[in-house]
XYZ file of C-alpha atoms in Angstrom:
409
model
C 71.716 16.623 27.439
C 69.776 18.586 24.780
C 67.390 16.429 22.802
C 67.809 16.150 19.051
C 65.148 17.809 16.830
C 63.792 14.380 15.899
C 63.533 13.315 19.558
C 62.033 16.679 20.491
C 59.357 16.467 17.842
C 58.480 12.958 18.952
C 58.089 14.221 22.507
C 55.705 16.944 21.389
C 53.651 14.479 19.365
C 53.472 12.161 22.348
C 52.478 15.031 24.616
C 49.719 16.014 22.224
C 48.278 12.522 22.324
C 47.856 12.712 26.098
C 46.203 16.129 26.091
C 48.990 18.716 25.877
C 46.631 20.970 23.991
C 43.497 20.242 25.983
C 41.208 23.210 26.730
C 42.893 23.888 30.066
C 46.055 24.791 28.163
C 44.351 28.037 27.178
C 43.824 29.213 30.768
C 45.150 32.756 31.148
C 47.538 33.771 33.916
C 45.264 34.874 36.696
C 45.436 34.362 40.463
C 44.406 30.885 41.434
C 44.755 29.460 37.923
C 47.309 27.088 36.497
C 50.318 28.844 34.975
C 51.743 28.110 31.557
C 54.891 26.731 33.190
C 52.822 24.263 35.208
C 50.924 23.226 32.105
C 54.211 22.718 30.281
C 55.573 20.576 33.095
C 52.414 18.475 33.241
C 52.348 17.703 29.530
C 55.998 17.468 28.462
C 58.807 15.612 30.218
C 61.537 18.242 30.912
C 64.141 15.476 30.788
C 63.309 14.904 27.130
C 62.615 18.405 25.825
C 63.311 21.840 27.241
C 60.650 24.546 27.453
C 62.487 26.651 24.870
C 62.600 23.743 22.412
C 58.916 23.101 23.020
C 58.041 26.728 22.286
C 60.354 26.885 19.264
C 58.636 23.861 17.722
C 55.060 24.940 18.541
C 55.659 28.630 17.882
C 53.587 29.716 20.898
C 53.057 28.493 24.451
C 49.307 29.210 24.380
C 48.939 31.702 27.205
C 47.029 34.945 26.486
C 50.112 37.169 26.381
C 52.121 35.115 23.925
C 49.069 34.420 21.798
C 48.463 38.159 21.496
C 52.138 38.704 20.632
C 51.953 36.033 17.948
C 48.827 37.571 16.445
C 50.515 40.986 16.475
C 53.212 39.577 14.202
C 50.668 38.194 11.741
C 50.576 39.976 8.398
C 47.906 42.686 8.459
C 46.085 44.143 5.487
C 46.589 47.580 7.045
C 49.846 47.457 9.053
C 50.214 51.249 9.226
C 46.659 51.673 10.422
C 47.201 49.046 13.115
C 50.392 50.810 14.203
C 48.538 54.117 14.481
C 45.669 52.813 16.596
C 48.079 50.887 18.796
C 49.877 54.164 19.477
C 46.873 55.667 21.265
C 45.704 52.514 23.056
C 46.427 54.146 26.469
C 43.799 56.770 25.621
C 41.331 53.978 24.845
C 41.968 52.514 28.298
C 41.037 55.903 29.729
C 37.898 55.982 27.582
C 36.811 52.615 28.950
C 37.210 53.791 32.529
C 35.892 57.351 32.223
C 33.356 57.379 29.361
C 32.126 53.885 28.729
C 31.695 51.511 31.591
C 29.143 52.127 34.322
C 29.073 48.896 36.235
C 27.326 47.655 39.349
C 24.858 49.984 41.091
C 25.964 52.938 38.958
C 24.755 51.332 35.753
C 21.151 51.778 34.702
C 19.250 48.654 33.739
C 16.073 48.126 31.688
C 14.080 47.220 34.803
C 14.637 50.755 36.144
C 12.230 52.055 33.468
C 9.577 49.326 33.458
C 6.792 48.120 35.762
C 8.105 45.946 38.577
C 6.061 42.758 38.444
C 7.291 41.742 41.889
C 5.522 44.687 43.541
C 1.969 44.549 44.861
C 0.886 47.370 42.535
C 2.388 45.723 39.448
C -0.979 45.649 37.724
C -1.532 49.380 38.221
C 1.979 50.109 36.929
C 1.335 48.011 33.833
C -2.074 49.617 33.234
C -0.472 53.065 33.380
C 2.088 52.052 30.748
C -0.577 50.570 28.485
C -2.871 53.582 28.810
C -0.044 55.929 27.842
C 0.990 53.674 24.948
C -2.598 53.583 23.667
C -2.301 57.254 22.773
C 0.777 56.743 20.611
C -0.163 56.413 16.917
C 0.718 53.347 14.862
C 3.195 55.150 12.617
C 5.338 56.135 15.606
C 5.152 52.560 16.908
C 6.402 51.326 13.520
C 9.485 53.539 13.865
C 9.965 52.446 17.478
C 9.846 48.794 16.408
C 12.331 49.434 13.593
C 14.707 51.086 16.048
C 14.312 48.183 18.476
C 14.940 45.571 15.783
C 18.117 47.463 14.836
C 19.285 47.407 18.460
C 18.508 43.703 18.851
C 20.924 42.818 16.038
C 23.765 43.607 18.457
C 25.579 40.260 17.910
C 26.205 41.363 14.330
C 27.747 44.645 15.453
C 30.128 43.042 17.955
C 31.174 40.651 15.214
C 31.897 43.701 13.057
C 34.042 45.320 15.762
C 36.123 42.165 15.994
C 36.945 42.379 12.278
C 38.748 45.725 12.691
C 42.441 44.872 12.519
C 44.243 45.601 15.764
C 40.969 46.137 17.643
C 39.828 42.549 17.971
C 39.416 40.274 20.976
C 41.196 37.075 19.866
C 40.678 35.048 23.034
C 37.301 36.391 24.137
C 38.823 37.661 27.387
C 41.836 39.528 25.986
C 42.914 42.299 28.351
C 43.938 44.807 25.689
C 42.399 48.278 25.670
C 40.567 47.612 22.423
C 39.155 44.261 23.545
C 37.917 45.822 26.776
C 36.292 48.614 24.781
C 34.537 46.149 22.475
C 33.108 44.083 25.315
C 32.171 47.131 27.393
C 30.467 48.876 24.473
C 28.524 45.704 23.725
C 27.405 45.302 27.338
C 25.993 48.829 27.385
C 24.334 48.576 23.981
C 22.717 45.290 25.036
C 20.445 47.196 27.402
C 18.804 49.135 24.569
C 17.176 46.237 22.766
C 16.208 44.609 26.062
C 14.422 47.729 27.290
C 12.569 48.512 24.063
C 11.614 44.858 23.579
C 10.030 44.645 27.026
C 8.258 47.964 26.611
C 6.701 46.856 23.328
C 5.615 43.555 24.889
C 3.943 45.268 27.845
C 2.266 47.871 25.622
C 0.145 45.184 23.945
C 0.131 47.178 20.701
C 2.511 45.071 18.638
C 2.736 41.552 17.238
C 5.776 40.361 19.155
C 6.141 37.151 17.170
C 6.341 39.074 13.889
C 8.943 41.340 15.484
C 10.948 38.377 16.760
C 10.901 36.837 13.285
C 12.279 40.126 11.903
C 15.085 40.174 14.476
C 16.093 36.609 13.673
C 16.088 37.326 9.948
C 18.230 40.447 10.428
C 20.875 38.694 12.521
C 20.910 35.793 10.070
C 21.308 38.128 7.086
C 24.293 39.914 8.624
C 25.591 43.371 7.905
C 28.403 44.798 5.786
C 29.071 48.538 6.171
C 32.090 48.388 3.890
C 34.685 48.650 6.667
C 36.884 46.019 4.949
C 38.559 45.090 8.276
C 40.151 48.577 8.301
C 40.020 50.260 11.748
C 40.039 53.709 10.100
C 36.898 52.908 8.119
C 35.387 51.195 11.133
C 35.712 54.243 13.363
C 34.515 56.584 10.636
C 31.415 54.432 10.287
C 30.707 54.190 14.013
C 31.290 57.935 14.449
C 28.489 58.522 11.953
C 26.166 55.727 12.994
C 26.186 56.370 16.735
C 25.136 59.963 16.090
C 22.421 58.840 13.666
C 21.059 56.412 16.254
C 21.117 59.129 18.914
C 19.102 61.422 16.646
C 16.522 58.717 15.875
C 15.935 57.634 19.486
C 15.813 61.240 20.668
C 13.204 62.244 18.107
C 11.009 59.203 18.806
C 11.053 60.200 22.470
C 10.067 63.795 21.728
C 7.141 62.670 19.579
C 6.032 60.136 22.200
C 5.863 62.899 24.792
C 3.554 64.963 22.578
C 1.175 61.992 22.589
C 1.217 61.694 26.379
C 3.713 58.819 26.713
C 6.158 60.422 29.132
C 7.500 57.030 30.175
C 8.448 56.192 26.573
C 10.100 59.590 26.249
C 12.287 58.833 29.285
C 13.222 55.444 27.825
C 14.233 56.905 24.467
C 16.132 59.757 26.108
C 18.133 57.313 28.232
C 19.081 55.233 25.204
C 19.955 58.349 23.202
C 22.227 59.411 26.070
C 24.187 56.154 25.776
C 24.515 56.612 22.022
C 25.797 60.139 22.622
C 28.562 58.917 24.948
C 29.572 56.222 22.487
C 29.517 58.740 19.625
C 31.976 60.981 21.492
C 34.320 58.052 22.045
C 34.399 56.919 18.409
C 34.860 60.485 17.216
C 37.728 60.875 19.697
C 39.369 57.745 18.259
C 39.152 59.247 14.782
C 40.599 62.521 16.092
C 43.635 60.623 17.357
C 44.050 58.991 13.947
C 43.922 62.421 12.277
C 46.743 63.619 14.537
C 48.952 60.757 13.388
C 47.832 59.998 9.836
C 45.550 62.695 8.370
C 46.212 61.589 4.785
C 45.191 58.023 5.551
C 41.947 58.913 7.317
C 40.866 61.438 4.681
C 41.421 58.944 1.870
C 39.175 56.432 3.622
C 36.595 59.048 4.612
C 36.225 60.260 1.042
C 35.993 56.745 -0.329
C 33.295 55.764 2.181
C 31.200 58.836 1.461
C 31.210 58.123 -2.270
C 29.392 54.907 -1.475
C 27.226 56.543 1.232
C 26.767 55.210 4.743
C 24.991 51.846 4.960
C 22.307 51.723 7.619
C 22.653 48.693 9.944
C 19.100 47.405 9.401
C 18.983 47.616 5.608
C 18.629 43.832 5.302
C 15.663 43.570 7.666
C 12.695 41.469 6.592
C 9.734 39.868 8.294
C 9.620 37.133 5.681
C 6.581 38.757 4.064
C 7.376 42.310 2.976
C 10.427 42.399 0.651
C 10.536 46.185 1.030
C 10.202 46.315 4.801
C 13.250 48.514 5.392
C 12.251 51.000 2.696
C 8.709 51.193 4.072
C 9.936 51.629 7.651
C 12.388 54.337 6.525
C 9.625 56.149 4.649
C 7.550 56.357 7.836
C 10.568 57.604 9.806
C 11.255 60.240 7.151
C 7.621 61.386 7.054
C 7.520 61.781 10.852
C 10.844 63.634 10.875
C 12.483 61.010 13.091
C 15.439 60.478 10.768
C 15.602 62.246 7.419
C 17.954 62.998 4.567
C 18.509 66.389 6.217
C 19.768 64.595 9.324
C 22.189 62.648 7.114
C 23.611 65.904 5.729
C 23.808 67.480 9.183
C 25.730 64.518 10.599
C 28.320 64.866 7.837
C 28.541 68.588 8.600
C 29.007 67.827 12.284
C 31.889 65.445 11.565
C 33.557 67.907 9.183
C 33.320 70.633 11.834
C 34.237 68.409 14.787
C 37.371 67.102 13.107
C 38.152 70.510 11.554
C 38.612 68.826 8.189
C 38.842 72.140 6.345
C 41.691 73.361 8.567
C 44.030 70.401 8.049
C 47.367 71.312 6.480
C 50.468 69.496 5.249
C 48.400 67.011 3.283
C 49.429 65.122 0.161
C 47.905 66.254 -3.131
C 45.577 63.225 -3.121
C 44.430 63.944 0.442
C 43.848 67.607 -0.407
C 41.439 66.520 -3.143
C 39.579 64.348 -0.640
C 39.547 67.218 1.845
C 37.880 69.482 -0.713
C 35.388 66.770 -1.685
C 34.441 66.016 1.939
C 33.987 69.658 2.867
C 31.593 70.188 -0.044
C 29.463 67.163 0.811
C 27.174 68.610 3.541
C 25.935 71.446 1.320
C 25.505 69.112 -1.615
C 23.531 66.558 0.394
C 21.388 69.241 2.025
C 20.361 70.614 -1.366
C 19.528 67.139 -2.639
C 17.585 66.369 0.541
C 15.565 69.586 0.378
C 14.758 68.998 -3.270
C 13.643 65.429 -2.572
C 11.551 66.388 0.458
C 9.846 69.227 -1.406
C 8.980 66.833 -4.214
C 7.489 64.321 -1.777
C 5.245 67.008 -0.281
C 3.309 67.028 -3.519
C 3.043 63.245 -3.637
C 0.193 61.310 -2.121
C 1.180 59.487 1.052
C 1.151 55.746 0.452
C 0.449 53.652 3.516
C 1.730 50.113 3.854
C 0.758 47.180 6.012
C 3.201 46.216 8.762
C 3.112 42.779 10.348
C 4.619 44.395 13.464
C 1.279 46.100 14.182
C -0.986 43.205 13.200
C -1.024 44.208 9.513
C -2.497 47.615 10.192
C -1.360 50.315 7.796
C 1.026 53.139 8.596
């Protein structure tokens, strides 16, 4: 006999009181784990309420698959954008397997580039690192620290990825292509901060506590690049930012080599290589969006560029210098590590890579954005050259940095 709605609801309430929705009810269907059917049978008496009635009342049976399906039916702010990125999810799966993840023995780890303290000659290895680091000037160390602090704010960036509609990881172990990408990208990026942090510690040239305070402040402050939960804007941002990070790490490494720190050059080159692989992936995602919705991507691209690209460490502070990011950026600009010219060249690269100027069949609004975007690199280059020429005539102002024991750079 089918239970009445009133009886059914009472059964669910009773089941809840004895743990129907205990943590184990969220166990996903994997070999050796309890299935949803078993959980249902253990928490609800089938003689009182059927499984279908139970699911109809609750709306979901709490396994990973049905939870994902339920979330997919939730109202999105950008339903068309979610539909588009879902359409090329199989390509993302391929990206995870072929471009992103290097696991096990194939994956490099920070220890591969640092002295091994378990070896008998650990002291000699450490002395060699410190001797090479001693020849690197303070201003380059300031930029290296700034880059490391940026990398160490990784929890903020994974949080950002999980705000992109349709690309999130709702359960933490979701097996969708996008969730796998997010976790895999994070696992690779995690190595960067670890490696640079340990190198700086072993070098003996930096105030690690001041650096750690800066990292904590930056993660606490958060980061808003203006993605607005939109996957289009998110991938436009990451396409730009991964390339910018690659440029910065690569240039620090080149300068370190000129000062005799070949080990630091290898470290920076390895990190820059990761950023380059990730850059290609995010740019490929945006290419797929352009194939399906060129109008939509151009509208977002133009809007983002009008506000300029927000750097991920703009809110950094050591609790002492309220202009820490500006001062760090000034040193980076003066050394040629990352400049306004680089900003213009990255925009040019994206315009060329995505063949923005060759797109056809656009709406009138998208055509206006196309024209605006294609003019941007030249415009920014002229502004950058004018600004840099002006600064050549200005006296260099040095600032104290707590990161290097309040020495000036």
